[in-house]
Short mmCIF file of C-alpha atoms and ligand atoms in Angstrom, two decimals:
data_model
loop_
_atom_site.label_atom_id
_atom_site.label_comp_id
_atom_site.label_asym_id
_atom_site.label_seq_id
_atom_site.Cartn_x
_atom_site.Cartn_y
_atom_site.Cartn_z
CA MET Z 776 0.00 0.00 0.00
CA PRO Z 777 1.43 3.45 -0.92
CA ARG Z 778 2.48 5.44 2.10
CA SER Z 779 -0.04 8.23 1.31
CA LEU Z 780 -2.91 5.72 1.42
CA ILE Z 781 -1.73 4.32 4.74
CA LEU Z 782 -1.67 7.84 6.13
CA ARG Z 783 -5.15 8.52 4.82
CA SER Z 784 -6.47 5.31 6.43
CA ALA Z 785 -4.88 6.32 9.70
CA ALA Z 786 -6.53 9.72 9.41
CA LEU Z 787 -9.88 8.02 8.87
CA ILE Z 788 -9.40 6.11 12.09
CA VAL Z 789 -8.21 9.16 14.00
CA MET Z 790 -11.02 11.44 12.84
CA PRO Z 791 -13.94 9.53 14.33
CA LEU Z 792 -12.02 9.29 17.59
CA ALA Z 793 -11.57 13.06 17.61
CA LEU Z 794 -15.27 13.50 16.86
CA LEU Z 795 -16.10 11.10 19.65
CA ALA Z 796 -13.94 13.10 22.05
CA ALA Z 797 -15.65 16.31 20.96
CA CYS Z 798 -19.08 14.78 21.60
CA ALA Z 799 -17.99 13.51 24.99
CA SER Z 800 -16.75 16.94 26.03
CA LEU Z 801 -20.02 18.49 24.82
CA ARG Z 802 -22.00 16.03 26.92
CA GLY Z 803 -19.80 16.73 29.90
CA ALA Z 804 -20.56 20.43 29.53
CA TYR Z 805 -23.92 19.97 31.25
CA PRO Z 806 -23.67 18.72 34.83
CA THR Z 807 -27.12 17.14 34.52
CA LEU Z 808 -28.00 13.65 35.73
CA ASP Z 809 -27.76 12.19 32.20
CA GLY Z 810 -25.25 14.69 30.78
CA LYS Z 811 -27.79 15.96 28.26
CA ALA Z 812 -28.87 19.56 27.87
CA PRO Z 813 -31.49 20.64 30.43
CA LEU Z 814 -35.12 20.48 29.29
CA VAL Z 815 -37.11 23.63 28.69
CA ILE Z 816 -40.66 23.13 29.99
CA GLY Z 817 -43.24 25.65 28.78
CA HIS Z 818 -44.87 26.45 32.12
CA ARG Z 819 -48.64 26.72 31.48
CA GLY Z 820 -47.51 27.11 27.86
CA ALA Z 821 -45.73 30.35 27.04
CA SER Z 822 -47.72 31.99 29.82
CA GLY Z 823 -45.51 35.06 29.91
CA TYR Z 824 -46.98 36.02 26.54
CA LEU Z 825 -50.49 34.56 26.27
CA PRO Z 826 -53.24 33.59 28.74
CA GLU Z 827 -52.05 30.43 30.51
CA HIS Z 828 -53.31 26.94 29.79
CA THR Z 829 -54.75 27.66 26.34
CA LEU Z 830 -53.88 25.78 23.14
CA GLN Z 831 -52.52 29.09 21.84
CA SER Z 832 -50.19 29.40 24.83
CA TYR Z 833 -48.94 25.81 24.42
CA GLN Z 834 -48.54 26.33 20.66
CA LYS Z 835 -46.42 29.42 21.28
CA ALA Z 836 -44.23 27.48 23.73
CA ILE Z 837 -43.69 24.84 21.04
CA GLU Z 838 -42.81 27.52 18.46
CA GLN Z 839 -40.35 29.01 20.94
CA GLY Z 840 -38.51 25.70 21.27
CA ALA Z 841 -39.93 24.17 24.45
CA ASP Z 842 -39.24 20.45 24.88
CA PHE Z 843 -42.34 19.95 27.03
CA ILE Z 844 -45.62 21.81 27.52
CA GLU Z 845 -47.10 21.85 31.01
CA PRO Z 846 -50.85 21.55 31.63
CA ASP Z 847 -52.24 21.71 35.16
CA LEU Z 848 -55.22 19.35 35.41
CA VAL Z 849 -58.51 19.78 37.24
CA ALA Z 850 -61.77 17.83 36.78
CA THR Z 851 -65.15 19.04 35.57
CA LYS Z 852 -68.47 17.95 37.11
CA ASP Z 853 -68.73 15.23 34.45
CA GLY Z 854 -65.21 13.98 35.15
CA GLU Z 855 -63.38 15.45 32.17
CA LEU Z 856 -59.79 16.62 32.66
CA ILE Z 857 -59.21 20.23 31.64
CA ALA Z 858 -56.24 22.55 31.96
CA ARG Z 859 -56.58 25.17 34.71
CA HIS Z 860 -54.11 26.19 37.37
CA GLU Z 861 -56.73 25.86 40.10
CA PRO Z 862 -60.12 24.21 40.67
CA ASN Z 863 -61.24 27.81 41.30
CA ILE Z 864 -61.52 29.28 37.79
CA THR Z 865 -62.46 32.82 38.83
CA ASN Z 866 -59.13 34.48 38.04
CA THR Z 867 -58.25 32.63 34.84
CA THR Z 868 -61.58 32.76 32.96
CA ASP Z 869 -64.40 35.19 32.19
CA VAL Z 870 -66.88 33.13 34.27
CA ALA Z 871 -67.64 36.02 36.66
CA SER Z 872 -69.05 38.04 33.75
CA LYS Z 873 -71.54 35.33 32.70
CA PRO Z 874 -75.04 35.97 34.12
CA GLU Z 875 -76.11 32.39 33.36
CA PHE Z 876 -73.51 31.14 35.85
CA ALA Z 877 -74.02 33.77 38.57
CA SER Z 878 -75.74 31.25 40.86
CA ARG Z 879 -72.76 28.86 40.70
CA LYS Z 880 -70.65 31.20 42.80
CA THR Z 881 -69.89 29.40 46.02
CA THR Z 882 -67.38 28.83 48.81
CA ARG Z 883 -65.27 25.69 48.95
CA LYS Z 884 -62.32 24.48 50.96
CA VAL Z 885 -59.22 23.68 48.90
CA ASP Z 886 -56.46 22.06 50.98
CA GLY Z 887 -57.94 23.46 54.18
CA ILE Z 888 -58.28 27.04 52.88
CA GLU Z 889 -61.71 28.55 52.18
CA GLU Z 890 -62.11 30.13 48.74
CA THR Z 891 -65.07 31.90 47.18
CA GLY Z 892 -65.69 31.90 43.44
CA TRP Z 893 -66.54 29.54 40.62
CA PHE Z 894 -65.16 25.98 40.65
CA ALA Z 895 -64.52 23.69 37.67
CA SER Z 896 -66.22 20.78 39.43
CA ASP Z 897 -69.58 22.65 39.32
CA PHE Z 898 -69.49 22.86 35.51
CA THR Z 899 -69.88 20.26 32.78
CA LEU Z 900 -67.28 20.23 30.03
CA ALA Z 901 -69.91 21.67 27.64
CA GLU Z 902 -70.38 24.61 30.02
CA ILE Z 903 -66.62 25.06 30.46
CA LYS Z 904 -66.35 25.26 26.67
CA THR Z 905 -68.51 28.43 26.68
CA LEU Z 906 -65.89 30.23 28.83
CA ARG Z 907 -62.83 32.12 27.63
CA ALA Z 908 -59.41 32.45 29.27
CA VAL Z 909 -58.15 35.69 30.78
CA GLN Z 910 -54.70 36.83 31.87
CA PRO Z 911 -54.50 36.40 35.68
CA MET Z 912 -51.27 38.39 36.20
CA LYS Z 913 -51.72 42.15 36.27
CA GLU Z 914 -48.22 42.87 34.97
CA ARG Z 915 -48.83 40.83 31.78
CA ASP Z 916 -50.53 41.49 28.44
CA ALA Z 917 -54.34 41.39 28.85
CA SER Z 918 -55.11 42.11 25.19
CA PHE Z 919 -55.88 38.44 24.47
CA ASN Z 920 -58.54 38.19 27.20
CA GLY Z 921 -61.77 36.58 26.04
CA GLN Z 922 -60.29 35.08 22.86
CA PHE Z 923 -59.17 31.55 23.71
CA GLY Z 924 -61.11 28.56 25.05
CA ILE Z 925 -60.27 26.13 27.85
CA PRO Z 926 -58.61 22.97 26.48
CA THR Z 927 -59.05 19.36 27.56
CA LEU Z 928 -56.06 17.08 28.21
CA ARG Z 929 -56.88 15.18 25.00
CA GLU Z 930 -56.70 18.38 22.95
CA ILE Z 931 -53.30 19.14 24.49
CA LEU Z 932 -51.97 15.63 23.80
CA ASP Z 933 -53.21 15.96 20.21
CA LEU Z 934 -51.47 19.31 19.82
CA ALA Z 935 -48.17 17.90 21.10
CA ARG Z 936 -48.44 14.82 18.91
CA THR Z 937 -49.22 16.88 15.79
CA ALA Z 938 -46.34 19.25 16.52
CA SER Z 939 -43.87 16.38 16.98
CA LYS Z 940 -42.10 16.04 13.65
CA GLY Z 941 -38.73 16.17 11.94
CA GLY Z 942 -37.07 14.23 14.75
CA ARG Z 943 -38.41 16.60 17.40
CA THR Z 944 -40.76 15.24 20.06
CA ILE Z 945 -42.93 17.58 22.11
CA GLY Z 946 -43.56 16.13 25.54
CA VAL Z 947 -46.54 16.80 27.80
CA TYR Z 948 -45.93 17.36 31.51
CA PRO Z 949 -49.32 17.20 33.29
CA GLU Z 950 -49.72 18.17 36.94
CA THR Z 951 -52.40 16.52 39.05
CA LYS Z 952 -53.79 19.54 40.94
CA HIS Z 953 -55.00 18.96 44.50
CA PRO Z 954 -55.48 15.16 44.29
CA THR Z 955 -57.00 14.90 47.80
CA TYR Z 956 -59.53 17.64 47.00
CA HIS Z 957 -60.57 15.84 43.81
CA ASN Z 958 -60.79 12.47 45.60
CA ASP Z 959 -63.10 14.04 48.20
CA LEU Z 960 -65.38 15.21 45.36
CA LYS Z 961 -65.37 11.67 43.88
CA LEU Z 962 -63.60 13.16 40.87
CA GLY Z 963 -60.21 11.48 41.39
CA LEU Z 964 -57.64 12.53 38.78
CA ASP Z 965 -55.26 9.57 38.66
CA ASP Z 966 -57.34 6.86 36.97
CA ARG Z 967 -58.82 9.41 34.57
CA LEU Z 968 -55.33 10.56 33.61
CA LEU Z 969 -54.04 6.99 33.20
CA ALA Z 970 -57.01 6.06 30.99
CA ILE Z 971 -56.40 8.99 28.65
CA LEU Z 972 -52.65 8.36 28.50
CA ALA Z 973 -53.43 4.71 27.67
CA GLU Z 974 -55.47 5.89 24.65
CA TYR Z 975 -52.25 7.44 23.33
CA GLY Z 976 -50.09 4.46 24.27
CA TYR Z 977 -48.18 6.44 26.89
CA ALA Z 978 -47.27 4.08 29.75
CA ARG Z 979 -43.52 3.67 29.40
CA LYS Z 980 -40.53 5.41 30.91
CA ASP Z 981 -39.59 6.77 27.49
CA SER Z 982 -43.13 7.93 26.64
CA PRO Z 983 -43.18 11.69 25.97
CA VAL Z 984 -44.98 12.33 29.26
CA ILE Z 985 -43.91 13.30 32.78
CA ILE Z 986 -46.52 13.47 35.58
CA GLN Z 987 -45.99 15.87 38.51
CA SER Z 988 -47.74 16.33 41.84
CA PHE Z 989 -47.24 18.21 45.10
CA GLU Z 990 -48.91 15.31 46.92
CA VAL Z 991 -47.23 11.97 47.59
CA ALA Z 992 -49.93 9.29 47.89
CA ASN Z 993 -51.19 9.81 44.35
CA LEU Z 994 -47.66 9.55 42.91
CA LYS Z 995 -47.17 6.31 44.84
CA TYR Z 996 -50.46 5.04 43.41
CA LEU Z 997 -49.48 6.09 39.89
CA ARG Z 998 -46.14 4.24 40.28
CA THR Z 999 -48.06 0.96 40.70
CA LYS Z 1000 -49.95 1.63 37.46
CA THR Z 1001 -47.50 3.20 34.99
CA GLN Z 1002 -43.82 3.47 34.14
CA VAL Z 1003 -44.27 7.05 32.84
CA ARG Z 1004 -41.79 9.35 34.61
CA LEU Z 1005 -43.10 10.85 37.86
CA VAL Z 1006 -41.99 14.04 39.58
CA GLN Z 1007 -42.42 15.04 43.22
CA LEU Z 1008 -43.00 18.77 43.39
CA ILE Z 1009 -41.54 20.62 46.39
CA ASP Z 1010 -43.17 23.89 47.44
CA GLY Z 1011 -42.36 26.67 49.90
CA ASP Z 1012 -44.13 29.81 51.07
CA ASP Z 1013 -41.52 32.57 51.15
CA VAL Z 1014 -37.82 33.29 51.44
CA ALA Z 1015 -36.70 35.17 54.57
CA VAL Z 1016 -34.42 38.23 54.50
CA ASP Z 1017 -31.45 35.97 55.26
CA GLY Z 1018 -32.33 33.66 52.35
CA SER Z 1019 -33.71 30.80 54.44
CA MET Z 1020 -36.89 29.02 53.38
CA VAL Z 1021 -40.15 29.97 55.08
CA LEU Z 1022 -42.87 27.33 55.28
CA ALA Z 1023 -46.54 28.13 55.92
CA ALA Z 1024 -49.75 26.25 55.15
CA PRO Z 1025 -50.83 25.26 52.57
CA SER Z 1026 -47.32 25.38 51.00
CA ASP Z 1027 -45.49 23.72 53.90
CA LYS Z 1028 -46.16 20.06 53.11
CA PRO Z 1029 -48.11 17.79 50.76
CA TYR Z 1030 -51.80 18.05 51.66
CA ASP Z 1031 -52.16 14.27 51.90
CA PHE Z 1032 -49.49 14.46 54.65
CA VAL Z 1033 -51.70 17.00 56.48
CA VAL Z 1034 -54.68 14.64 56.26
CA ALA Z 1035 -52.58 11.63 57.32
CA LYS Z 1036 -50.94 13.64 60.15
CA ASP Z 1037 -47.52 12.84 58.66
CA PRO Z 1038 -45.06 15.30 60.30
CA ARG Z 1039 -42.71 15.58 57.31
CA ASP Z 1040 -42.60 18.93 55.51
CA TYR Z 1041 -41.05 19.93 52.19
CA ILE Z 1042 -37.70 20.81 53.81
CA ALA Z 1043 -37.51 17.31 55.32
CA MET Z 1044 -38.33 15.81 51.92
CA LEU Z 1045 -35.23 17.48 50.41
CA THR Z 1046 -32.76 15.99 52.91
CA PRO Z 1047 -30.71 13.00 51.67
CA ALA Z 1048 -33.05 10.68 53.63
CA GLY Z 1049 -36.11 12.42 52.18
CA LEU Z 1050 -34.74 12.18 48.65
CA LYS Z 1051 -34.13 8.46 49.13
CA ASP Z 1052 -37.81 8.05 50.08
CA ILE Z 1053 -38.86 9.96 46.95
CA LYS Z 1054 -36.63 7.80 44.74
CA ALA Z 1055 -38.75 4.79 45.78
CA TYR Z 1056 -41.73 6.12 43.78
CA ALA Z 1057 -40.56 9.00 41.56
CA ASP Z 1058 -37.96 9.68 38.88
CA GLY Z 1059 -37.30 13.31 39.68
CA ILE Z 1060 -38.09 16.27 41.86
CA GLY Z 1061 -39.57 19.64 40.93
CA PRO Z 1062 -38.44 22.06 43.63
CA TRP Z 1063 -39.21 25.76 43.95
CA LYS Z 1064 -35.93 27.30 42.75
CA PRO Z 1065 -34.93 29.08 46.03
CA TYR Z 1066 -34.29 25.60 47.46
CA LEU Z 1067 -31.41 25.39 44.95
CA MET Z 1068 -30.19 28.96 45.09
CA ALA Z 1069 -31.84 31.58 47.26
CA SER Z 1070 -31.36 35.32 47.42
CA GLN Z 1071 -30.95 37.37 50.56
CA GLY Z 1072 -31.92 40.93 51.32
CA VAL Z 1073 -30.64 43.62 53.64
CA ASP Z 1074 -32.45 44.67 56.82
CA ALA Z 1075 -30.50 47.73 57.97
CA ASN Z 1076 -33.46 49.21 59.90
CA LYS Z 1077 -34.03 45.88 61.70
CA ASP Z 1078 -37.78 45.72 61.13
CA GLY Z 1079 -37.52 42.09 60.06
CA LYS Z 1080 -38.32 42.97 56.46
CA ALA Z 1081 -36.00 43.38 53.48
CA ASP Z 1082 -35.12 46.99 52.66
CA ASP Z 1083 -35.47 48.90 49.39
CA VAL Z 1084 -31.73 48.73 48.70
CA ASN Z 1085 -31.78 50.26 45.21
CA GLY Z 1086 -34.17 53.01 46.32
CA ASP Z 1087 -36.74 52.54 43.52
CA GLY Z 1088 -39.66 52.62 45.96
CA ALA Z 1089 -40.39 48.89 45.75
CA VAL Z 1090 -38.99 45.93 47.66
CA ASP Z 1091 -38.40 43.00 45.32
CA GLU Z 1092 -35.73 40.62 44.02
CA ARG Z 1093 -33.72 43.52 42.61
CA ASP Z 1094 -32.92 44.49 46.21
CA ARG Z 1095 -31.48 41.05 46.96
CA LYS Z 1096 -28.24 39.19 46.29
CA LEU Z 1097 -27.74 35.50 45.57
CA ARG Z 1098 -26.45 33.20 48.26
CA ALA Z 1099 -24.22 30.22 47.52
CA PRO Z 1100 -26.11 27.27 46.00
CA SER Z 1101 -27.47 24.54 48.28
CA ASP Z 1102 -26.55 20.84 47.99
CA VAL Z 1103 -30.03 19.90 46.74
CA VAL Z 1104 -29.03 19.28 43.10
CA LYS Z 1105 -25.95 17.32 44.15
CA ASN Z 1106 -27.90 15.25 46.69
CA ALA Z 1107 -30.80 14.62 44.30
CA HIS Z 1108 -28.42 13.45 41.57
CA ALA Z 1109 -26.64 11.23 44.10
CA ALA Z 1110 -30.03 9.68 44.87
CA GLY Z 1111 -30.62 9.13 41.13
CA LEU Z 1112 -33.29 11.82 40.84
CA PHE Z 1113 -33.38 14.49 38.15
CA VAL Z 1114 -34.19 18.07 39.14
CA HIS Z 1115 -36.67 20.31 37.28
CA ALA Z 1116 -36.87 23.68 39.01
CA PHE Z 1117 -39.75 26.20 38.94
CA THR Z 1118 -40.57 28.96 37.96
CA PHE Z 1119 -38.40 31.09 35.69
CA ARG Z 1120 -39.87 34.46 34.73
CA ASN Z 1121 -38.47 37.45 32.84
CA GLU Z 1122 -39.99 40.34 34.75
CA PRO Z 1123 -37.17 42.51 36.18
CA ARG Z 1124 -38.76 42.63 39.66
CA ARG Z 1125 -38.33 38.86 39.87
CA LEU Z 1126 -34.58 38.88 39.12
CA ALA Z 1127 -31.96 39.13 41.88
CA SER Z 1128 -29.52 42.05 41.52
CA ASP Z 1129 -26.71 39.66 40.45
CA TYR Z 1130 -28.54 39.09 37.14
CA GLN Z 1131 -28.53 42.81 36.29
CA ASN Z 1132 -31.97 42.66 34.66
CA ASP Z 1133 -30.90 39.86 32.30
CA PRO Z 1134 -33.19 36.82 32.68
CA LYS Z 1135 -30.77 34.73 30.61
CA ALA Z 1136 -28.14 35.20 33.33
CA GLU Z 1137 -30.46 33.41 35.76
CA TYR Z 1138 -30.91 30.41 33.45
CA ARG Z 1139 -27.16 30.20 32.86
CA MET Z 1140 -26.58 30.11 36.62
CA PHE Z 1141 -29.05 27.25 37.11
CA TYR Z 1142 -27.81 25.34 34.05
CA LYS Z 1143 -24.30 25.56 35.52
CA LEU Z 1144 -25.66 24.27 38.81
CA GLY Z 1145 -26.80 21.10 37.03
CA VAL Z 1146 -30.59 21.40 36.87
CA ASP Z 1147 -32.08 18.88 34.44
CA GLY Z 1148 -34.94 21.13 33.40
CA VAL Z 1149 -36.57 24.49 33.99
CA PHE Z 1150 -40.25 25.39 34.18
CA SER Z 1151 -40.36 28.67 32.28
CA ASP Z 1152 -43.11 31.19 31.50
CA PHE Z 1153 -40.83 32.49 28.74
CA PRO Z 1154 -39.52 29.41 26.90
CA ASP Z 1155 -37.78 31.49 24.21
CA THR Z 1156 -35.51 33.03 26.85
CA ALA Z 1157 -34.75 29.64 28.42
CA VAL Z 1158 -33.84 28.23 24.99
CA ALA Z 1159 -31.70 31.27 24.09
CA ALA Z 1160 -29.75 30.97 27.35
CA ARG Z 1161 -29.22 27.26 26.70
CA LEU Z 1162 -27.74 28.01 23.27
CA GLU Z 1163 -25.34 30.59 24.73
CA LYS Z 1164 -24.53 28.70 27.91
CA1 LIG B 578 -48.11 23.46 37.30
CA1 LIG B 579 -36.05 46.39 56.85
CA1 LIG B 580 -36.16 48.31 45.33
#
């Protein structure tokens, strides 16, 4: 064989090895559980732009590059699963303006807290379909109010399936909202959810579905029925001036723990022992992001409250500085659990001073920390930050 040919053959062998090395280093660039890039989860769709939990909001999240879209599920009177953030639909729909439903206004207890308004479980799906979504957050664009309907889980699964093409799969990340509340109404969510997922053939670990819940018992039940990935959500109430977590009902512990008089709270669930318990029935955790990296304020006047450090007349995240990260991501990964943190939002008042008004800086910080996914109201920003990294 001529020497030049031998050299070329050697080069052919060397090149794939170099490519392999390049790929390996790229994978190593993300300190996630599986080494892959963190997932961008369109939280309630692209809810920073359009009224949450509408097909239009989910569609926008998909267009913006989200890997998953996230419907919260509640049940109607006739047992249909629809996407709303709460059983109480007063703030997210135009129901209060409908004279035909005026008499449905009532008071109900949700997780021990009395609420007055209109509740999904007092409406049939046909009645829900006459309502239109509204923007619940005052700081966000209300110009789409009254335009979009309330989708069912099936419509959302159809949207994701239709949008999955060209090698890209859009996952659906349903949350079972207030499982104990729904069980008490004889409108349990779990079997209804499993039946619908079965229609789509989604029962495997690699199915494009992840189910999340703040409660524990329903996740344990789901584990006996499906191999679809399950996520234990971890809530909190507030972050103190010094950056420590503040727990208060109903965000202090899973509501099924309250009913069962189980003393464990969300802080206990994030200890190494707590994470080991979670690993027995779930694949990942979905913690409120201050558990991973909290901010702390300044209390120079010692009134127990954070001061307006930048002097803009408001006290918010811009007056606070980041503390060092906690061990939660490290400990969760050590337990074999992935970590999907919530909620990432672009509004300047929600960004600690370290980020200097750049929401992408926050994502970069959490990606570096090793989170495996982010629940984002602004999926385009989460995707852009992932590309820059
Ligand atoms: Ca949710
Ligand atoms: Ca103060
Ligand atoms: Ca301020």
